[in-house]
Amino acid sequence: MDQYHGTTILSVRRGKRVAMGGDGQVTLGNLVIKASARKVRRIHQGEILAGFAGGTA
């Protein structure tokens, strides 16, 4: 059976407003390595929201 991996990043846009959030958990297989990662960040002087997933997170 294939093993599925995923990261929770959710983004919602309504008009010119955007909400973005993510869980803070980083795992390696079934082991939680970090429970407080910042996967959503503001970049470029706060004008861009970025969500990091997978190995980047």
PDB file of C-alpha atoms in Angstrom:
ATOM      1  CA  MET A   1       0.000   0.000   0.000  1.00  0.00           C
ATOM      2  CA  ASP A   2       1.283   3.495  -0.839  1.00  0.00           C
ATOM      3  CA  GLN A   3       2.160   5.829   1.987  1.00  0.00           C
ATOM      4  CA  TYR A   4       0.666   9.329   1.703  1.00  0.00           C
ATOM      5  CA  HIS A   5       2.326  12.426   3.125  1.00  0.00           C
ATOM      6  CA  GLY A   6       0.732  15.850   3.472  1.00  0.00           C
ATOM      7  CA  THR A   7       1.065  19.267   5.001  1.00  0.00           C
ATOM      8  CA  THR A   8      -1.820  21.474   6.023  1.00  0.00           C
ATOM      9  CA  ILE A   9      -1.694  24.883   4.351  1.00  0.00           C
ATOM     10  CA  LEU A  10      -5.040  26.571   3.709  1.00  0.00           C
ATOM     11  CA  SER A  11      -5.620  29.786   1.791  1.00  0.00           C
ATOM     12  CA  VAL A  12      -8.907  31.611   1.207  1.00  0.00           C
ATOM     13  CA  ARG A  13      -9.329  34.703  -0.955  1.00  0.00           C
ATOM     14  CA  ARG A  14     -12.432  36.873  -1.015  1.00  0.00           C
ATOM     15  CA  GLY A  15     -12.148  39.936  -3.195  1.00  0.00           C
ATOM     16  CA  LYS A  16      -8.887  41.664  -2.296  1.00  0.00           C
ATOM     17  CA  ARG A  17      -8.559  40.004   1.112  1.00  0.00           C
ATOM     18  CA  VAL A  18      -6.654  36.793   1.807  1.00  0.00           C
ATOM     19  CA  ALA A  19      -6.476  34.548   4.856  1.00  0.00           C
ATOM     20  CA  MET A  20      -3.778  31.889   5.055  1.00  0.00           C
ATOM     21  CA  GLY A  21      -2.966  29.421   7.791  1.00  0.00           C
ATOM     22  CA  GLY A  22      -1.150  26.194   8.444  1.00  0.00           C
ATOM     23  CA  ASP A  23      -0.491  23.648  11.113  1.00  0.00           C
ATOM     24  CA  GLY A  24       2.808  23.830  12.950  1.00  0.00           C
ATOM     25  CA  GLN A  25       3.745  20.169  12.838  1.00  0.00           C
ATOM     26  CA  VAL A  26       6.790  18.734  11.060  1.00  0.00           C
ATOM     27  CA  THR A  27       6.935  14.948  10.852  1.00  0.00           C
ATOM     28  CA  LEU A  28       9.319  12.275   9.665  1.00  0.00           C
ATOM     29  CA  GLY A  29       7.186   9.225   9.007  1.00  0.00           C
ATOM     30  CA  ASN A  30       5.109   8.772  12.157  1.00  0.00           C
ATOM     31  CA  LEU A  31       7.515  10.752  14.356  1.00  0.00           C
ATOM     32  CA  VAL A  32       6.737  14.391  15.214  1.00  0.00           C
ATOM     33  CA  ILE A  33      10.042  16.264  14.945  1.00  0.00           C
ATOM     34  CA  LYS A  34       8.761  19.789  15.610  1.00  0.00           C
ATOM     35  CA  ALA A  35       5.337  20.926  16.784  1.00  0.00           C
ATOM     36  CA  SER A  36       5.732  24.693  16.386  1.00  0.00           C
ATOM     37  CA  ALA A  37       7.084  25.376  12.877  1.00  0.00           C
ATOM     38  CA  ARG A  38       6.131  28.650  11.137  1.00  0.00           C
ATOM     39  CA  LYS A  39       4.838  27.434   7.781  1.00  0.00           C
ATOM     40  CA  VAL A  40       3.104  30.689   6.818  1.00  0.00           C
ATOM     41  CA  ARG A  41       5.161  33.882   6.616  1.00  0.00           C
ATOM     42  CA  ARG A  42       4.924  37.428   5.331  1.00  0.00           C
ATOM     43  CA  ILE A  43       7.683  38.325   2.885  1.00  0.00           C
ATOM     44  CA  HIS A  44       8.626  41.278   0.668  1.00  0.00           C
ATOM     45  CA  GLN A  45       7.917  44.006   3.232  1.00  0.00           C
ATOM     46  CA  GLY A  46       4.746  42.239   4.400  1.00  0.00           C
ATOM     47  CA  GLU A  47       3.032  42.405   0.999  1.00  0.00           C
ATOM     48  CA  ILE A  48       3.253  38.690   0.148  1.00  0.00           C
ATOM     49  CA  LEU A  49       2.041  35.679   2.135  1.00  0.00           C
ATOM     50  CA  ALA A  50       4.028  32.490   1.594  1.00  0.00           C
ATOM     51  CA  GLY A  51       3.184  28.967   2.729  1.00  0.00           C
ATOM     52  CA  PHE A  52       5.968  26.395   3.079  1.00  0.00           C
ATOM     53  CA  ALA A  53       5.283  22.676   2.787  1.00  0.00           C
ATOM     54  CA  GLY A  54       7.183  19.423   2.442  1.00  0.00           C
ATOM     55  CA  GLY A  55      10.964  19.467   2.915  1.00  0.00           C
ATOM     56  CA  THR A  56      11.018  23.278   2.787  1.00  0.00           C
ATOM     57  CA  ALA A  57       8.887  23.560   5.924  1.00  0.00           C
TER      58      ALA A  57
END
